[in-house]
């Protein structure tokens, strides 16, 4: 559905499931004369499980000041009656996005190309790489590029990450488009549930380095890619999206890398798009994804 | 989710979209102390479009008498305020299903096997074929089988259909598992939105007879199957589900039929399952399918 | 292609790659006036790699005696010039197949149903289970069923396997259709490259027990199944075929099992079909699969 | 397989099937001491059908002069004994490719990006569009861009095509990357089997204009794209590749266009890649595609 985005808001809710949540939320929105465009919900178990909701609605004339008032009112009239995590996100304000990458370009180019054609609801504030190679390709899209060499020692790593944080400024999402560096626990904690990585295998198969080589050695008949939120444990964060492609005995490791690159860029692009559209809610080490 | 089905009800709603529907429905259910298990909704356009809702809820102690009362109350307190088509369907009462088939067994066997393992919420009352070949295979599942030869003239067709109707009795769904006979308009009208057919092509490609032969002649690289509700126009009814499979130049027509049979049986089984679970709402010549 | 199978032979070759193999083989077949129907080949590396060939040809009037002569002549005129593993398999003689299963029926039923409709080039000599439950379902297909309880101790296991071997007699392929018992190394060694197992996960993810439970805990977005030859190491044998299906946050473990069953039965059926059609050649811990 | 391309040649053969072709070809290559890297063949019917072969081989030291000699020798020693269409194509000489496009960029960008990363064995000589919009995007890749407005009358069309032909010069392949103009029969005939078009539907469904709108109206559950050689009849040429993607009731026409764009660019890229790698042989109105 093509929506006018002005005055459109997305409400995300996570709370223990219990009777009356939907009635309270929809009653509130109806009283405000909001026009509900999409609504999705999920309960892990109506008895003692957790409840998740995504609501997209239009409230004519709503601006950022009005949204602030709406938040206060929602907090008082609805949220205070339930132990609820929630947010009200203005659709007309693009999220700020930073991209970290290394030398290979496929995942990065896919994001930039989709962003340019209006497919990603974001302002890409900066692309940062530990190699200078992709500068021209990035700047061609009018996006600032910075080269921040990665550190070898922990001390150097921390300094590099400080530089990265300064260059990014405030950011709603950090995308690791084949960044190939392990981030420090402090960095990961600071941006919890906001860093999306693309791993070049069908997790949990082939956690860690060189997955295509290991996939080739194992003789698998499908290769895959996995987009997930980054947590302190390598390749163990909540999975957002995965996909696979068929391979045969005639494909060598370079073929797997080439074919895998196509899976990686699409899986990452879908995961980023869904995050930007507030379709992903983290539930422990899993995700609820309200796809269409 | 494994649900206890006793006292569980599915509410289906279709109406012009307008503010307040969700608030009214969820307020009503909350007041009845119903426990909502799943809820899905769709609007073709919040401004002047049509609204569709599927709600599965648990109301402790509800029996068929209680359901009748609930219907009356819902009609008065909710439905009367909107121009609403709606139904409240008891999940613990299986739908009555009849299957019509011909000589080939794959689609029929898939349904019987899934039904036997408890995957289809139905009572299969009867299997009727215009050929006697599959009698033993059907009766092995403990399902009555009847052989009703198809008529050549319209007069004979009408008589055959009368026999079929008598054998089926009241039925909630009729599945054409490769029945290969064109039904009369009267028959189709009588069971409107209740007859599901499997067509052995990816509609609207290859409408009509012998689709695999035509697919082979055209040199397509994918073959498909389509499950749809039957309407008066051949192969033009609302599509419920479609799927495809890759083929190559090395597959001849018999290969296409063999590979296609696998697509057909799965596409039909999914469509039938969704219909039985009240997941499909017809909207003109399209369907809303609330999949998981 | 629909082939008449009489006098049709499949030649399988594995050898170090070197110039002249194809010329020698095709020259030999041409001199015998064989009509080549299909020919596939693969080289892991033309320089020092391994070469694999599958050749299906028709030699009018060839019977089993003639085939024996052909083998002798091929050994002398072709194979002796190369360090070649090879076989000449008469297509008109179905392979002997035994199936081991447990309580769940989906993989077994799929094989029996495909076999009955002529889709598997095999004589199913026997179905053996460590549970009696599936007797009637198997015997309905006219296939002998035996219940051989599995042993708990190694001693009991060996006795059970001896009974199984006696019941199977000579066999070309043993299919583990969700057998759920770990075979002894002796048994596995005796039937090397002839035992096909279906593992209910996308290997190498979730090796071992209870893969659907672990897939659910990890929050994967695709579930899979893997057909592989059985070796001494659990779930580590050469992979023949794999496939996956999409799942969402709304599927619980029982849903995964139900959806996974559909993947399992198709992946196993394809792997068995390819083995029976001499399409699979084992290369170390991998397979060459000459699909169409 | 990563191949060094120097002195590597691809032999394509089409002829009526008859005994001795493979023996003659492989005997010839063996006598020349060629090292066969890949070999694929297909017969529509060993009795009276047509035979197709693709052979990739390495002949140390072979240059373009040597290739000319090889062609003469092959013509005399092999081809003259069969009514054979054949070609010997030097892999180390990239094919000349021209791209025609219009305003939308997705299919074009995918080709340019894959070409730049070395994935397409071609020299892209020129991109020509009937709109000026994509000039900067094309020139950024270092490829010449020309704007040739399309004609309305047949006279203007012929003049525009003359300009296009002049700008292209000699070319081995012309790719219509969403060109949206119907070419004249003369132009099509001149470049027979060398023009590849991407149609934005799963042919033969939705031949002609505005396929996504019609797919939406019909309520299909999968949308697709088709790459085919262009012939005089609109959207009726030999199909090279097709693919589909799942859609739901919640996708409007713009969503279908957006999702379809991803299918289009991959289907076209695969078809072009296969053509460049001599993997596609036209057989009447079908194609033989020797995929890996």
Tab-separated table of C-alpha atoms in Angstrom, chain C residues 1-288:
chain	number	residue	atom	x	y	z
C	1	UNK	CA	12.409	-38.919	-21.349
C	2	UNK	CA	10.308	-42.061	-21.291
C	3	UNK	CA	12.684	-44.866	-22.021
C	4	UNK	CA	12.037	-48.469	-22.799
C	5	UNK	CA	14.249	-50.098	-20.196
C	6	UNK	CA	14.967	-53.391	-21.882
C	7	UNK	CA	18.568	-53.611	-23.101
C	8	UNK	CA	19.349	-50.262	-21.491
C	9	UNK	CA	22.476	-49.990	-19.368
C	10	UNK	CA	24.066	-47.369	-17.155
C	11	UNK	CA	27.815	-47.024	-17.024
C	12	UNK	CA	29.307	-45.268	-14.002
C	13	UNK	CA	33.005	-44.338	-13.975
C	14	UNK	CA	35.267	-42.752	-11.377
C	15	UNK	CA	38.965	-42.239	-12.090
C	16	UNK	CA	41.805	-39.730	-11.919
C	17	UNK	CA	41.211	-37.172	-14.658
C	18	UNK	CA	43.486	-37.551	-17.673
C	19	UNK	CA	43.139	-37.005	-21.412
C	20	UNK	CA	41.438	-39.656	-23.486
C	21	UNK	CA	38.872	-41.123	-21.126
C	22	UNK	CA	35.845	-39.823	-23.009
C	23	UNK	CA	37.382	-40.744	-26.367
C	24	UNK	CA	38.088	-44.283	-25.158
C	25	UNK	CA	34.624	-44.761	-23.656
C	26	UNK	CA	32.671	-43.222	-26.506
C	27	UNK	CA	34.823	-45.043	-29.073
C	28	UNK	CA	34.086	-48.342	-27.334
C	29	UNK	CA	30.339	-47.666	-27.170
C	30	UNK	CA	30.266	-46.519	-30.792
C	31	UNK	CA	32.044	-49.684	-31.915
C	32	UNK	CA	29.423	-51.730	-30.046
C	33	UNK	CA	26.736	-49.686	-31.873
C	34	UNK	CA	25.277	-48.532	-28.584
C	35	UNK	CA	22.807	-45.688	-28.706
C	36	UNK	CA	23.733	-43.119	-26.036
C	37	UNK	CA	20.621	-41.745	-24.340
C	38	UNK	CA	22.187	-39.590	-21.636
C	39	UNK	CA	25.736	-38.711	-20.795
C	40	UNK	CA	27.027	-36.608	-17.933
C	41	UNK	CA	30.509	-36.008	-16.717
C	42	UNK	CA	32.328	-33.958	-14.121
C	43	UNK	CA	35.930	-33.243	-13.337
C	44	UNK	CA	37.014	-31.740	-10.037
C	45	UNK	CA	40.050	-30.359	-11.867
C	46	UNK	CA	41.265	-31.265	-15.377
C	47	UNK	CA	44.815	-31.085	-13.985
C	48	UNK	CA	45.209	-33.792	-11.375
C	49	UNK	CA	41.592	-33.935	-10.297
C	50	UNK	CA	39.100	-36.753	-10.363
C	51	UNK	CA	36.804	-37.564	-13.272
C	52	UNK	CA	33.240	-38.880	-12.993
C	53	UNK	CA	30.967	-40.115	-15.741
C	54	UNK	CA	27.436	-41.434	-16.059
C	55	UNK	CA	26.389	-42.856	-19.378
C	56	UNK	CA	23.011	-44.330	-20.201
C	57	UNK	CA	22.862	-46.250	-23.449
C	58	UNK	CA	20.681	-48.693	-25.354
C	59	UNK	CA	22.140	-51.764	-26.980
C	60	UNK	CA	19.438	-53.570	-28.963
C	61	UNK	CA	19.025	-57.186	-27.932
C	62	UNK	CA	21.288	-56.985	-24.903
C	63	UNK	CA	20.308	-59.419	-22.136
C	64	UNK	CA	22.021	-60.364	-18.861
C	65	UNK	CA	24.380	-62.819	-20.577
C	66	UNK	CA	25.279	-60.204	-23.153
C	67	UNK	CA	25.858	-57.719	-20.360
C	68	UNK	CA	28.337	-60.099	-18.746
C	69	UNK	CA	30.265	-60.285	-22.029
C	70	UNK	CA	30.115	-56.516	-22.350
C	71	UNK	CA	31.594	-56.124	-18.877
C	72	UNK	CA	34.494	-58.398	-19.770
C	73	UNK	CA	35.144	-56.577	-22.998
C	74	UNK	CA	34.927	-53.139	-21.338
C	75	UNK	CA	37.340	-54.267	-18.617
C	76	UNK	CA	39.856	-55.395	-21.171
C	77	UNK	CA	39.536	-52.724	-23.846
C	78	UNK	CA	38.886	-49.617	-21.756
C	79	UNK	CA	39.119	-49.941	-17.999
C	80	UNK	CA	42.479	-51.685	-18.005
C	81	UNK	CA	44.067	-48.568	-19.529
C	82	UNK	CA	42.973	-46.338	-16.677
C	83	UNK	CA	42.902	-46.822	-12.894
C	84	UNK	CA	39.129	-46.850	-13.070
C	85	UNK	CA	36.281	-47.746	-10.701
C	86	UNK	CA	33.314	-48.596	-12.862
C	87	UNK	CA	30.053	-50.500	-13.089
C	88	UNK	CA	27.624	-51.443	-15.850
C	89	UNK	CA	24.109	-51.626	-14.419
C	90	UNK	CA	21.153	-53.145	-16.255
C	91	UNK	CA	18.268	-50.689	-16.083
C	92	UNK	CA	15.677	-53.406	-16.637
C	93	UNK	CA	16.647	-55.177	-13.406
C	94	UNK	CA	15.196	-53.225	-10.468
C	95	UNK	CA	17.473	-52.771	-7.470
C	96	UNK	CA	16.555	-54.583	-4.261
C	97	UNK	CA	15.584	-52.139	-1.544
C	98	UNK	CA	14.908	-52.598	2.163
C	99	UNK	CA	13.391	-49.896	4.361
C	100	UNK	CA	13.951	-49.503	8.103
C	101	UNK	CA	11.560	-47.292	9.996
C	102	UNK	CA	10.210	-46.621	13.442
C	103	UNK	CA	6.813	-45.192	14.403
C	104	UNK	CA	6.354	-42.069	12.266
C	105	UNK	CA	4.978	-42.838	8.851
C	106	UNK	CA	5.503	-39.831	6.579
C	107	UNK	CA	8.839	-40.744	4.968
C	108	UNK	CA	7.871	-44.399	4.628
C	109	UNK	CA	4.445	-43.655	3.121
C	110	UNK	CA	5.972	-41.299	0.562
C	111	UNK	CA	8.396	-44.014	-0.596
C	112	UNK	CA	5.703	-46.696	-0.778
C	113	UNK	CA	3.309	-44.432	-2.641
C	114	UNK	CA	5.946	-43.360	-5.184
C	115	UNK	CA	7.052	-46.956	-5.587
C	116	UNK	CA	3.499	-48.125	-6.205
C	117	UNK	CA	2.937	-45.558	-8.942
C	118	UNK	CA	6.141	-46.728	-10.675
C	119	UNK	CA	8.293	-43.757	-9.783
C	120	UNK	CA	11.074	-45.736	-8.046
C	121	UNK	CA	13.115	-48.318	-9.982
C	122	UNK	CA	13.211	-50.856	-7.155
C	123	UNK	CA	11.848	-54.028	-5.686
C	124	UNK	CA	10.989	-53.204	-2.094
C	125	UNK	CA	11.799	-56.533	-0.490
C	126	UNK	CA	10.899	-55.725	3.075
C	127	UNK	CA	10.049	-53.035	5.606
C	128	UNK	CA	11.457	-53.576	9.079
C	129	UNK	CA	10.568	-51.499	12.121
C	130	UNK	CA	11.472	-51.532	15.783
C	131	UNK	CA	7.799	-50.838	16.488
C	132	UNK	CA	4.755	-52.795	15.300
C	133	UNK	CA	2.585	-49.724	14.574
C	134	UNK	CA	2.977	-49.455	10.808
C	135	UNK	CA	2.328	-53.093	9.920
C	136	UNK	CA	-1.096	-52.604	8.402
C	137	UNK	CA	-0.092	-49.505	6.434
C	138	UNK	CA	2.849	-51.383	4.884
C	139	UNK	CA	1.061	-54.638	4.167
C	140	UNK	CA	-1.679	-52.704	2.376
C	141	UNK	CA	0.972	-52.037	-0.307
C	142	UNK	CA	1.689	-55.783	-0.551
C	143	UNK	CA	5.107	-55.364	1.040
C	144	UNK	CA	6.264	-57.729	3.850
C	145	UNK	CA	6.572	-56.046	7.246
C	146	UNK	CA	8.672	-57.281	10.152
C	147	UNK	CA	8.854	-56.008	13.669
C	148	UNK	CA	12.384	-56.302	15.085
C	149	UNK	CA	12.612	-54.627	18.492
C	150	UNK	CA	15.802	-52.637	18.875
C	151	UNK	CA	18.310	-53.709	21.475
C	152	UNK	CA	19.406	-51.589	24.406
C	153	UNK	CA	22.784	-53.195	25.007
C	154	UNK	CA	25.379	-53.580	22.288
C	155	UNK	CA	24.835	-57.339	22.479
C	156	UNK	CA	21.103	-56.933	21.865
C	157	UNK	CA	21.772	-54.459	19.100
C	158	UNK	CA	24.020	-56.919	17.299
C	159	UNK	CA	21.388	-59.636	17.574
C	160	UNK	CA	18.700	-57.279	16.231
C	161	UNK	CA	20.935	-56.313	13.306
C	162	UNK	CA	21.632	-59.966	12.547
C	163	UNK	CA	17.882	-60.537	12.360
C	164	UNK	CA	17.513	-57.505	10.110
C	165	UNK	CA	20.274	-58.730	7.771
C	166	UNK	CA	18.660	-62.126	7.543
C	167	UNK	CA	15.257	-60.619	6.745
C	168	UNK	CA	16.701	-58.305	4.093
C	169	UNK	CA	18.809	-60.927	2.337
C	170	UNK	CA	20.926	-59.438	-0.432
C	171	UNK	CA	20.067	-55.810	-0.925
C	172	UNK	CA	21.287	-52.956	-3.097
C	173	UNK	CA	20.042	-50.165	-0.894
C	174	UNK	CA	18.826	-49.745	2.677
C	175	UNK	CA	16.713	-46.687	3.388
C	176	UNK	CA	16.404	-45.356	6.919
C	177	UNK	CA	12.995	-43.689	6.765
C	178	UNK	CA	13.209	-42.037	10.214
C	179	UNK	CA	14.604	-45.254	11.802
C	180	UNK	CA	15.921	-43.341	14.838
C	181	UNK	CA	18.381	-46.083	15.846
C	182	UNK	CA	22.161	-45.777	15.606
C	183	UNK	CA	23.570	-48.703	13.631
C	184	UNK	CA	26.720	-50.531	14.690
C	185	UNK	CA	29.958	-49.736	12.828
C	186	UNK	CA	30.027	-53.306	11.490
C	187	UNK	CA	26.588	-52.983	9.965
C	188	UNK	CA	27.465	-49.602	8.442
C	189	UNK	CA	30.747	-50.936	7.019
C	190	UNK	CA	29.041	-53.955	5.492
C	191	UNK	CA	26.619	-51.755	3.524
C	192	UNK	CA	28.996	-48.903	2.773
C	193	UNK	CA	27.527	-46.308	0.369
C	194	UNK	CA	24.281	-48.257	0.315
C	195	UNK	CA	22.495	-46.894	3.411
C	196	UNK	CA	20.591	-43.646	2.938
C	197	UNK	CA	19.335	-41.763	5.979
C	198	UNK	CA	17.053	-38.748	6.274
C	199	UNK	CA	18.153	-36.309	8.961
C	200	UNK	CA	15.521	-33.845	10.082
C	201	UNK	CA	17.672	-30.739	9.873
C	202	UNK	CA	19.721	-28.776	7.399
C	203	UNK	CA	23.093	-30.405	8.142
C	204	UNK	CA	25.603	-29.497	9.481
C	205	UNK	CA	23.226	-27.416	11.617
C	206	UNK	CA	21.635	-29.404	14.439
C	207	UNK	CA	23.571	-32.653	14.196
C	208	UNK	CA	22.163	-35.284	16.573
C	209	UNK	CA	18.934	-35.515	18.523
C	210	UNK	CA	15.881	-33.284	18.597
C	211	UNK	CA	16.803	-30.869	15.791
C	212	UNK	CA	13.384	-29.183	15.548
C	213	UNK	CA	13.463	-28.295	19.230
C	214	UNK	CA	16.903	-26.776	18.809
C	215	UNK	CA	15.892	-24.982	15.607
C	216	UNK	CA	12.960	-23.459	17.474
C	217	UNK	CA	15.185	-22.387	20.371
C	218	UNK	CA	17.663	-20.761	17.981
C	219	UNK	CA	14.873	-18.903	16.197
C	220	UNK	CA	15.856	-19.895	12.655
C	221	UNK	CA	13.730	-18.609	9.779
C	222	UNK	CA	14.134	-21.723	7.622
C	223	UNK	CA	14.006	-25.377	8.605
C	224	UNK	CA	15.478	-28.167	6.514
C	225	UNK	CA	16.173	-31.815	5.963
C	226	UNK	CA	19.192	-33.713	4.658
C	227	UNK	CA	19.465	-37.095	2.930
C	228	UNK	CA	22.923	-38.608	3.233
C	229	UNK	CA	24.799	-41.874	3.065
C	230	UNK	CA	25.410	-43.327	6.494
C	231	UNK	CA	28.999	-43.561	7.707
C	232	UNK	CA	30.502	-44.437	11.059
C	233	UNK	CA	30.271	-40.832	12.229
C	234	UNK	CA	26.771	-39.690	13.166
C	235	UNK	CA	25.198	-37.347	10.588
C	236	UNK	CA	28.579	-36.788	8.900
C	237	UNK	CA	28.216	-38.944	5.771
C	238	UNK	CA	28.149	-37.678	2.160
C	239	UNK	CA	25.128	-35.436	1.562
C	240	UNK	CA	22.914	-36.405	-1.385
C	241	UNK	CA	20.137	-33.829	-1.142
C	242	UNK	CA	18.905	-31.029	1.112
C	243	UNK	CA	15.973	-28.685	1.113
C	244	UNK	CA	14.402	-26.068	3.359
C	245	UNK	CA	11.104	-24.384	4.044
C	246	UNK	CA	10.328	-20.976	5.494
C	247	UNK	CA	9.008	-20.704	9.048
C	248	UNK	CA	8.032	-17.717	11.158
C	249	UNK	CA	7.869	-16.689	14.797
C	250	UNK	CA	4.301	-18.006	14.882
C	251	UNK	CA	5.323	-21.650	14.400
C	252	UNK	CA	5.906	-23.686	17.542
C	253	UNK	CA	7.893	-26.918	17.771
C	254	UNK	CA	4.942	-29.079	16.697
C	255	UNK	CA	4.469	-26.868	13.653
C	256	UNK	CA	8.134	-27.263	12.778
C	257	UNK	CA	7.814	-31.033	13.029
C	258	UNK	CA	4.728	-31.014	10.830
C	259	UNK	CA	6.241	-28.683	8.210
C	260	UNK	CA	9.562	-30.496	8.453
C	261	UNK	CA	7.878	-33.833	7.745
C	262	UNK	CA	6.957	-32.536	4.286
C	263	UNK	CA	10.547	-31.548	3.575
C	264	UNK	CA	11.873	-34.841	4.903
C	265	UNK	CA	9.690	-37.021	2.748
C	266	UNK	CA	10.514	-35.173	-0.453
C	267	UNK	CA	14.243	-34.889	0.197
C	268	UNK	CA	14.449	-38.601	1.029
C	269	UNK	CA	12.333	-39.602	-1.976
C	270	UNK	CA	14.541	-37.600	-4.340
C	271	UNK	CA	17.757	-39.012	-2.873
C	272	UNK	CA	16.467	-42.586	-3.091
C	273	UNK	CA	15.218	-42.064	-6.648
C	274	UNK	CA	18.584	-40.673	-7.733
C	275	UNK	CA	20.457	-43.530	-6.086
C	276	UNK	CA	18.227	-46.067	-7.840
C	277	UNK	CA	18.795	-44.314	-11.163
C	278	UNK	CA	22.576	-44.464	-10.673
C	279	UNK	CA	22.774	-40.681	-10.544
C	280	UNK	CA	24.862	-40.477	-7.360
C	281	UNK	CA	28.602	-41.136	-7.173
C	282	UNK	CA	30.398	-40.828	-3.855
C	283	UNK	CA	33.649	-38.835	-3.901
C	284	UNK	CA	35.269	-39.022	-0.475
C	285	UNK	CA	32.814	-37.341	1.860
C	286	UNK	CA	30.890	-35.646	-0.938
C	287	UNK	CA	28.583	-36.730	-3.702
C	288	UNK	CA	28.440	-36.066	-7.407
